[in-house]
Short mmCIF file of C-alpha atoms in Angstrom, two decimals:
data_model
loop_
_atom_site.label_atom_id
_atom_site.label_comp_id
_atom_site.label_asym_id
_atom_site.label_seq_id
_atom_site.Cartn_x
_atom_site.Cartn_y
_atom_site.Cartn_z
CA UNK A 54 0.00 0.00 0.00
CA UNK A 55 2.43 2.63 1.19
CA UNK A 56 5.67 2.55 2.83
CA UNK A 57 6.97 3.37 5.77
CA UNK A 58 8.11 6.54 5.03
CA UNK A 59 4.90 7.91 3.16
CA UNK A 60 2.57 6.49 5.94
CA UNK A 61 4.50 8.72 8.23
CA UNK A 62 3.71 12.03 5.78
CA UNK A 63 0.47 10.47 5.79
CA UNK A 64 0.20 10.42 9.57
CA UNK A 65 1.90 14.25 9.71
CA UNK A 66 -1.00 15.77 7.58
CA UNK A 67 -3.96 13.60 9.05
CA UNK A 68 -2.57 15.26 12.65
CA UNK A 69 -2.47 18.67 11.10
CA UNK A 70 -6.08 18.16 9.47
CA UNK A 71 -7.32 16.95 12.76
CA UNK A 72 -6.01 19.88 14.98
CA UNK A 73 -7.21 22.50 11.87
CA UNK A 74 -10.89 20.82 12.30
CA UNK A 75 -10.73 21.35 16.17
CA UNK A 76 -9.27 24.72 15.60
CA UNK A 77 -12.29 25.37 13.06
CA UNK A 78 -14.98 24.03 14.51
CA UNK A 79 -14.47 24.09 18.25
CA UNK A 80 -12.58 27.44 17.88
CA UNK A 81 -16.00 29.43 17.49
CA UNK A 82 -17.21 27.63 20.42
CA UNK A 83 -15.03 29.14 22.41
CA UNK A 84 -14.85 32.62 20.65
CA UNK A 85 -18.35 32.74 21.14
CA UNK A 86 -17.60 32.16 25.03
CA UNK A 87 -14.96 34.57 25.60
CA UNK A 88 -17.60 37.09 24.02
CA UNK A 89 -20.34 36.35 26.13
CA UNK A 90 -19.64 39.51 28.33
CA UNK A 91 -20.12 42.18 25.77
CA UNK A 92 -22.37 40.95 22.84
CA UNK A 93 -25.07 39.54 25.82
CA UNK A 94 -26.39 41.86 28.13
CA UNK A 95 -29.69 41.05 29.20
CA UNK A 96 -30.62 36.87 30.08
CA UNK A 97 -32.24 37.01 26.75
CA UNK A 98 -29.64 37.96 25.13
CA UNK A 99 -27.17 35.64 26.86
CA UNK A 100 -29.65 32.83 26.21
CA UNK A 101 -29.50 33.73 22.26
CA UNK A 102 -25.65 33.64 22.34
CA UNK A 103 -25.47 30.67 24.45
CA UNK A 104 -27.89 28.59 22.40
CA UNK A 105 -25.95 29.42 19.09
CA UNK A 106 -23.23 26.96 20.26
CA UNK A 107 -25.33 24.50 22.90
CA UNK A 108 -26.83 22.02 20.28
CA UNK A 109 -23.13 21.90 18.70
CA UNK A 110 -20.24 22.47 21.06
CA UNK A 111 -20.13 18.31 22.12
CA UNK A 112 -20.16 17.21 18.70
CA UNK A 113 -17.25 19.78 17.66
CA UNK A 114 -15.51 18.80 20.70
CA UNK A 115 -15.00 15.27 18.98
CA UNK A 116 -12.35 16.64 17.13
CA UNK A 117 -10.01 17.25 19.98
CA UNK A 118 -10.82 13.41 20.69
CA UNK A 119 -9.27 12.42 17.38
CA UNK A 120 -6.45 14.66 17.69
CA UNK A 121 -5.49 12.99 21.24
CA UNK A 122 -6.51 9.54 19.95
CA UNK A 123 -3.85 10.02 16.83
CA UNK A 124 -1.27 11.36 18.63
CA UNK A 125 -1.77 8.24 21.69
CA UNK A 126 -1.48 5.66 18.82
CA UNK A 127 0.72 7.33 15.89
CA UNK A 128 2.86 9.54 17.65
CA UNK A 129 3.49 7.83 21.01
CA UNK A 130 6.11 9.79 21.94
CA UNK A 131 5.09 12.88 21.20
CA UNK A 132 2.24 12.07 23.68
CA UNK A 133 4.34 10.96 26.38
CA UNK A 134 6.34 14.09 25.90
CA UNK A 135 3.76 16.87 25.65
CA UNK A 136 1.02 15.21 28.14
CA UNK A 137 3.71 14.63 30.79
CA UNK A 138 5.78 17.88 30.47
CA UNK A 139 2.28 19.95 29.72
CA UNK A 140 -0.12 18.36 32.29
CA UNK A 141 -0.54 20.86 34.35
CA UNK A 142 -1.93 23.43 31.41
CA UNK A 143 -3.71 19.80 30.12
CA UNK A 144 -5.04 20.32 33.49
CA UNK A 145 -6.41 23.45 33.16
CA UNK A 146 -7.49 23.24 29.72
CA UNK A 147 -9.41 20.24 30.53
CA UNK A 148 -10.68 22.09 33.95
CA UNK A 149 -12.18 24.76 31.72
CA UNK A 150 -13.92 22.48 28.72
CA UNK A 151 -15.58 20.40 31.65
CA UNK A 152 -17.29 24.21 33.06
CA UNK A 153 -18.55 24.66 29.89
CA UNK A 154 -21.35 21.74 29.83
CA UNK A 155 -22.02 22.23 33.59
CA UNK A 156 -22.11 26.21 33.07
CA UNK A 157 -24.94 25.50 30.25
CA UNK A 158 -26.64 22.77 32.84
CA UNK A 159 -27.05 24.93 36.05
CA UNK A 160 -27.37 28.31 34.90
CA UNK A 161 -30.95 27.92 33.95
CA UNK A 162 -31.81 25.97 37.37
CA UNK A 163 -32.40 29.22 39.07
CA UNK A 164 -33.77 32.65 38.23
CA UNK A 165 -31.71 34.59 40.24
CA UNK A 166 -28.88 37.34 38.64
CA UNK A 167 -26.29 36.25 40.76
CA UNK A 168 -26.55 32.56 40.06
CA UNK A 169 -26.80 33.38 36.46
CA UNK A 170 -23.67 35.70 36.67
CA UNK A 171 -21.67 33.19 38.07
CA UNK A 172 -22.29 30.66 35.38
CA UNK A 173 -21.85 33.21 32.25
CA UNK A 174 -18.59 33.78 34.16
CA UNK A 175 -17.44 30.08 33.90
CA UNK A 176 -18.33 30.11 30.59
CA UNK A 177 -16.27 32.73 29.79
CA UNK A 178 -13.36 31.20 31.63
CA UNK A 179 -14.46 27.65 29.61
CA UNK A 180 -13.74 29.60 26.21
CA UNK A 181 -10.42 32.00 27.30
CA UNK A 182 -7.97 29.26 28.90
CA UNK A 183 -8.38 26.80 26.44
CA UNK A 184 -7.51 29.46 23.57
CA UNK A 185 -5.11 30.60 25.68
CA UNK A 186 -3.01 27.58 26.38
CA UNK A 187 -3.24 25.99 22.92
CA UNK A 188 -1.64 29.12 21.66
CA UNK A 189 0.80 28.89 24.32
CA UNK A 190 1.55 25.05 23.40
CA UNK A 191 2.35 26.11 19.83
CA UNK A 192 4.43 28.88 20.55
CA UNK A 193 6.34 26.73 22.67
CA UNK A 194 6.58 24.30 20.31
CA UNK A 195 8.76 26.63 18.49
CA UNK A 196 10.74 27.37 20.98
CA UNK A 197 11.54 24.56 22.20
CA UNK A 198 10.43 21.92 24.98
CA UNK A 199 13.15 21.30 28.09
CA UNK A 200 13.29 17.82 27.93
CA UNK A 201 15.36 14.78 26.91
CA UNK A 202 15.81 11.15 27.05
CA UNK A 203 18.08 9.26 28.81
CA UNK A 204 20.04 6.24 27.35
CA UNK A 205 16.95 3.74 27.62
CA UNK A 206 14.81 6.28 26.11
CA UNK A 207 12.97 7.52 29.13
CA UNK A 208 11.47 11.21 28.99
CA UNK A 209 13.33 13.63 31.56
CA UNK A 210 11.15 16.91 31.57
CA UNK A 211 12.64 20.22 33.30
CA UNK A 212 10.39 22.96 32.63
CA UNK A 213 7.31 24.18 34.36
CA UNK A 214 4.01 25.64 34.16
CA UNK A 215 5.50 29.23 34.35
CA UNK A 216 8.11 28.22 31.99
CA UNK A 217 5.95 27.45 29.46
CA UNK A 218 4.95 31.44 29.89
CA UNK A 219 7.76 32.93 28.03
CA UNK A 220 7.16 36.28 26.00
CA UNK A 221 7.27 34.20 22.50
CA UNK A 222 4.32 31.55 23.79
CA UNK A 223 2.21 34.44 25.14
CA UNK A 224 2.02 36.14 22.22
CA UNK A 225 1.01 33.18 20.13
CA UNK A 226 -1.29 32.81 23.22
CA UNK A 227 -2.80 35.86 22.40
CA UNK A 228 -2.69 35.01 18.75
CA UNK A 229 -4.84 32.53 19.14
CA UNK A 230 -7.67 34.32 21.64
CA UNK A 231 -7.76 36.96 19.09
CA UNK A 232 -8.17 34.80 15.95
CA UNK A 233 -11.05 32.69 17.59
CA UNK A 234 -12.74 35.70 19.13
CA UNK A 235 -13.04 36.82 15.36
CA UNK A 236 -13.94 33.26 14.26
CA UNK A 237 -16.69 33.20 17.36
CA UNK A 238 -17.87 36.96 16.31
CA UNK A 239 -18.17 35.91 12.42
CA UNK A 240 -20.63 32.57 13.86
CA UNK A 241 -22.23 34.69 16.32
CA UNK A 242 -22.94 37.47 13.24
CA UNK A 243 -24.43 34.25 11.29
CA UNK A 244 -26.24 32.88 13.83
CA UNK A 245 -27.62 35.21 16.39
CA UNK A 246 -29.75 38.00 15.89
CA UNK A 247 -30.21 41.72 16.87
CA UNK A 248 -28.09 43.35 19.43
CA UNK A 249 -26.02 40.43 20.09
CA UNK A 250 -24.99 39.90 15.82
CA UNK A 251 -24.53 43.51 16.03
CA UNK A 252 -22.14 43.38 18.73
CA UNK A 253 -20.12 40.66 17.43
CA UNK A 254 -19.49 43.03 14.20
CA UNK A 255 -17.87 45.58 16.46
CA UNK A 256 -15.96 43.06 18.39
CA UNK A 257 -14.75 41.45 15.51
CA UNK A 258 -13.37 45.24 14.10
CA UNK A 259 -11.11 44.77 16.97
CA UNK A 260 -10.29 41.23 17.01
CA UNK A 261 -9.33 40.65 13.54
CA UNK A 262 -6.98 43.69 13.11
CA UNK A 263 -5.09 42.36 16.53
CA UNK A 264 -4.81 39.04 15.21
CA UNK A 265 -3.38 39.78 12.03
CA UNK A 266 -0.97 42.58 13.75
CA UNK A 267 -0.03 39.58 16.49
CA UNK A 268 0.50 37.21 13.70
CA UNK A 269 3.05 39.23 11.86
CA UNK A 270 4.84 40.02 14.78
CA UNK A 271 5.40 36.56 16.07
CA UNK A 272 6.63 35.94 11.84
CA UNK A 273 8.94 38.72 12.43
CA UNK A 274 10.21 37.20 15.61
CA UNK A 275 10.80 33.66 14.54
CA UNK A 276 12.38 34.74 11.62
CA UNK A 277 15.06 37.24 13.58
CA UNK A 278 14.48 36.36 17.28
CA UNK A 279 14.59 32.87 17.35
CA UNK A 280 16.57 29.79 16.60
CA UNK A 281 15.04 27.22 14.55
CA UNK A 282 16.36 23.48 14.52
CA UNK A 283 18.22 21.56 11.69
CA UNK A 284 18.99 17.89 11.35
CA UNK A 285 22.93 17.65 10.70
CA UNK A 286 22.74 14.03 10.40
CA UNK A 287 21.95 11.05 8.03
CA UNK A 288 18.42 10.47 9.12
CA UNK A 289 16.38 7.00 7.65
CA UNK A 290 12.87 8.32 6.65
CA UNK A 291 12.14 4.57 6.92
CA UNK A 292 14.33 3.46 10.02
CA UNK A 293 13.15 2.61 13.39
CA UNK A 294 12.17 5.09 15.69
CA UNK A 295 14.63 6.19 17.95
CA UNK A 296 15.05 9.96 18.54
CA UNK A 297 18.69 9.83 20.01
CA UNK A 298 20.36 8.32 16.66
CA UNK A 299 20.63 11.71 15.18
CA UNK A 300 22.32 15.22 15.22
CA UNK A 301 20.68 18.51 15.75
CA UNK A 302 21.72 22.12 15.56
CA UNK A 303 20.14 25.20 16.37
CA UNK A 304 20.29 28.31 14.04
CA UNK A 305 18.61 31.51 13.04
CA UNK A 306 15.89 31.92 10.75
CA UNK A 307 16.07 27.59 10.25
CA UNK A 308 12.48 27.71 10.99
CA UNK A 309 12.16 29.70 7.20
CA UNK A 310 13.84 26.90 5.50
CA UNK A 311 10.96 25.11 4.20
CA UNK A 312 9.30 28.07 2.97
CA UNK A 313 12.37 28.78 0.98
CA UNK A 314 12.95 25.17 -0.13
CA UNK A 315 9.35 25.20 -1.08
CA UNK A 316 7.40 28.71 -1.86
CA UNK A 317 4.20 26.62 -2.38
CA UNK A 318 4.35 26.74 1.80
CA UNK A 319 4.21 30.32 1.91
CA UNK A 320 0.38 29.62 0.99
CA UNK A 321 -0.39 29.34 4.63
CA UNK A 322 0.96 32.43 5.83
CA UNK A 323 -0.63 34.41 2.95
CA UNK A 324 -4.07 32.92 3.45
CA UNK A 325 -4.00 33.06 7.25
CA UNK A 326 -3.05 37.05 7.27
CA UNK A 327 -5.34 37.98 4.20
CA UNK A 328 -8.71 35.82 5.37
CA UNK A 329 -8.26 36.93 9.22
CA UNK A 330 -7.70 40.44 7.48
CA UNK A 331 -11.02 41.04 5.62
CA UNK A 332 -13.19 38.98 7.97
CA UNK A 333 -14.52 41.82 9.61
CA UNK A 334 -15.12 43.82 6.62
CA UNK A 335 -17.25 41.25 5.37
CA UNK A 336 -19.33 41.15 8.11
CA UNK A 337 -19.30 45.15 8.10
CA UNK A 338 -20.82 44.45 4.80
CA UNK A 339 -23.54 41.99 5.85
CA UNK A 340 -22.12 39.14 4.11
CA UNK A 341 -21.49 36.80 7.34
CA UNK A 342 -22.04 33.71 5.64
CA UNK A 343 -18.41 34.84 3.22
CA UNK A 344 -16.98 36.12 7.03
CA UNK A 345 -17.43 32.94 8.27
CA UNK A 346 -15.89 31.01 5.85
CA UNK A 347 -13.08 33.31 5.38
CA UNK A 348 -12.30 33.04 8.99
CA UNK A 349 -12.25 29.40 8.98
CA UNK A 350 -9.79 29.87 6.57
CA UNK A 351 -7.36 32.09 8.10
CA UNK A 352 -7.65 30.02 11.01
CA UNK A 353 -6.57 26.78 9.40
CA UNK A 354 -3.87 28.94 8.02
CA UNK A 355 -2.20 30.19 11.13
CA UNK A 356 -2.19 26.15 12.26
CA UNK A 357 -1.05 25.24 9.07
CA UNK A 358 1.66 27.96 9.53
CA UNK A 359 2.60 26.33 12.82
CA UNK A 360 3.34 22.85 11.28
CA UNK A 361 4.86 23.74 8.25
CA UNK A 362 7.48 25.78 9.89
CA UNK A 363 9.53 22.89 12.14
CA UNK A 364 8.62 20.35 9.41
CA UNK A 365 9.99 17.90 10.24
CA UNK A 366 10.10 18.38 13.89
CA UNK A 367 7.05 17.64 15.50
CA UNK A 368 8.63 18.31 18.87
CA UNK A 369 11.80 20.29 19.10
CA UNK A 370 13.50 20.12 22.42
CA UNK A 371 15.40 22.80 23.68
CA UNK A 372 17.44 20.87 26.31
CA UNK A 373 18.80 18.33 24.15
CA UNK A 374 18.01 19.32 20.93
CA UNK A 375 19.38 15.97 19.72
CA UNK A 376 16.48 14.72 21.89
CA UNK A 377 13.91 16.65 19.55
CA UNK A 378 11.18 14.53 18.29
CA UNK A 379 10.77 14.64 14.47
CA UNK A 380 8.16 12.72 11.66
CA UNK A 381 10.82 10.17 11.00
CA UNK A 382 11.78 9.06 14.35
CA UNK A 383 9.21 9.20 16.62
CA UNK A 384 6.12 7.17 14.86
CA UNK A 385 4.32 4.09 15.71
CA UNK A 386 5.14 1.03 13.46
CA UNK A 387 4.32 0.78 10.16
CA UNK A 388 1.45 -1.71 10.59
CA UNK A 389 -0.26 0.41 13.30
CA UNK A 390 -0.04 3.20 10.87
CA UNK A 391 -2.00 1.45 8.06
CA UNK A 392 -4.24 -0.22 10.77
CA UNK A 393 -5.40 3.42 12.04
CA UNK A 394 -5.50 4.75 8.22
CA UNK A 395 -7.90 1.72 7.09
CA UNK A 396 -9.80 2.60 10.54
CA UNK A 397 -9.61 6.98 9.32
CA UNK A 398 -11.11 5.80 6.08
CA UNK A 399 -13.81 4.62 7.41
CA UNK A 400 -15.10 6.53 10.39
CA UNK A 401 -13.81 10.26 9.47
CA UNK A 402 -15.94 10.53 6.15
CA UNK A 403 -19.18 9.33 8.53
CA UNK A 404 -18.35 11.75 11.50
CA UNK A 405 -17.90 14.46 8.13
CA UNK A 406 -21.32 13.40 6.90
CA UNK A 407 -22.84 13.26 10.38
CA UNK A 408 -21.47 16.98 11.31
CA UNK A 409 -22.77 18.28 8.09
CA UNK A 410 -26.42 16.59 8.37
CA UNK A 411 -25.92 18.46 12.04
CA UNK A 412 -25.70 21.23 10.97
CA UNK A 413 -28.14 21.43 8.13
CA UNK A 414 -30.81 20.63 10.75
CA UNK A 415 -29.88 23.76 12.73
CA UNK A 416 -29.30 25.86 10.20
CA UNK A 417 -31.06 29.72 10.58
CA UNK A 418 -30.62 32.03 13.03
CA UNK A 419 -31.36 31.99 17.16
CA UNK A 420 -34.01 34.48 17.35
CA UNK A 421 -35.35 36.48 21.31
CA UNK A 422 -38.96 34.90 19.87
CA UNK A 423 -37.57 30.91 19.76
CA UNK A 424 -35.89 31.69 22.81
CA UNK A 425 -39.37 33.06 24.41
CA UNK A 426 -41.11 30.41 23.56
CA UNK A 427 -38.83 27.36 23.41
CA UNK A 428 -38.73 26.40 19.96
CA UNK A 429 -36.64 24.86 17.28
CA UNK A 430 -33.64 24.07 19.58
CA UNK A 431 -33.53 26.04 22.13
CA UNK A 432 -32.55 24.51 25.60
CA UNK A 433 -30.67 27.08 28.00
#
């Protein structure tokens, strides 16, 4: 079928594809939650904003299941790496997606304001930390990760939850609350109606200038502030994986090498900056439907910028850099590779055809009058 060495491409891209489609999809979940505050302020409103994303959220959530899932079975490493040296943001991240269900639950139990309150605040917190950290977690990605193996290839992590908040993560940190505040804006101008659609056109005017300003900065930055990684060594595409049987460097502006090697890269960059840029002015324009999908592209373009930067690292480490995790070395075996790609061609195309059957049964906008008088799928 395919070798070793294209079932690990294979495996690269399906990763990437699965962490665009959380990204996408669960990313104006939790735009829509960090702007909860300002587009909502009466219950009715809140209700109208909340009930955009309650019939959805769990179903978009799935595809932060499948990212996990491919990393525990094709990258191994790389999970025993990131969810030991990470788990205390895992922690948090996974602290704040489990608020957002009970947030949707309990606020509606009681009538009062200050139970109400208290529950809009949790799911605002449910939609910042998560957009927070995974920005962080890329940005550190390209920093590097202090850890290393020893000589039987056990993981030795060094760092800490405050290391992990260096100047270079944060701002990819706020990168990425920016960008999905814009995505959850563009959905919430799509979905919603009156005051609260309105709002998330203004918010977006903000949002999507900051992300594309943040987003050339941190370009800027990598590209003179930074030292990328380089593999110095003979390295088997198709050999065994063992990260310690090769030699890495560090040096400036590496992490522009693939972009030079191959221009058809710079695609990602391009289509993150422009689609993030005239977002907003679509949905100045009343087009939200164009706004939306625009967004969704410029946020698969900032991941896709991400990845095909420290191709082929998938987890540099700045320790040991020798350490650093890359495609070639740090894979599952070839069999489990084609036994989870029979498994992906089967299941993905039905949860694809599932979410867009979802979705088509939802469609129209979350009106004060369903919300009144509980109709169509209102439930919070």
């Amino acid at each position: 079928m395919f070798d070793y060495e294209m079932m690990r491409l294979i495996w690269w891209a399906l990763l990437g594809i699965l962490l665009i489609g959380f990204a996408v999809m669960d990313g104006f979940d939790l735009g829509v939650a960090i702007l909860l505050p300002y587009v909502a302020r009466t219950d009715i409103e809140r209700r109208i904003a909340i009930n955009t994303i309650g019939p959805v959220w769990e179903g978009n959530q799935v595809w932060l299941v499948l990212g996990g899932g491919a990393i525990f079975a094709a990258w191994p490493m790389l999970y025993a790496v990131a969810f030991s040296g990470f788990y205390l943001a895992m922690f948090l991240v996974l602290a704040a997606l489990i608020f957002r269900p009970v947030a949707f639950t309990f606020r509606s139990k009681l009538d009062g304001p200050r139970w109400r309150a208290a529950w809009d605040l949790a799911i605002f917190v449910s939609g910042l930390v998560p957009a927070l950290i995974f920005g962080v977690a890329f940005g550190n990605v390209i920093v590097g990760v202090p850890f290393r193996f020893d000589d039987s290839l056990r993981m030795i992590y060094e760092g800490n939850l405050l290391g992990l908040l260096n100047p270079f993560a944060l701002v990819c940190g706020l990168i990425s609350v920016s960008m999905l505040t814009l995505h959850g804006a563009s959905y919430l101008a799509l979905k919603a109606s009156g005051p609260v659609a309105d709002r998330a056109v203004q918010a977006a005017r903000l949002a999507g200038p900051v992300a594309v300003v943040l987003f050339v900065l941190a370009g800027v930055w990598v590209a003179f502030g930074i030292d990328g990684y380089v593999v110095t060594s003979q390295l088997a595409h198709d050999g065994p994986s063992t990260p310690l049987a090769k030699e890495v460097t560090r040096r400036a502006g590496a992490w522009l090498d693939n972009y030079r090697a191959f221009p058809w890269t710079m695609a990602a960059p391009i289509a993150a900056i422009v689609m993030l840029a005239i977002t907003a002015p679509l949905l100045s324009a009343k087009r939200a439907a164009a706004a939306f999908v625009c967004g969704s592209i410029g946020v698969a373009g900032v991941v896709a910028t991400a990845g095909l930067s420290v191709f082929p690292f998938m987890l540099p480490s700045s320790l040991d850099p020798h350490a650093s995790l890359t495609v070639w070395d740090s894979s599952s075996s070839h069999l489990t590779l084609k036994i989870m790609l029979f498994a992906t061609a089967v299941f993905l195309p039905i949860i694809l055809l599932y979410t867009a059957w979802v979705y088509r049964v939802l469609r129209g906008p979350v009106t004060a009058a369903l919300i009144e008088h509980g109709g169509g799928h209102s439930a919070y």
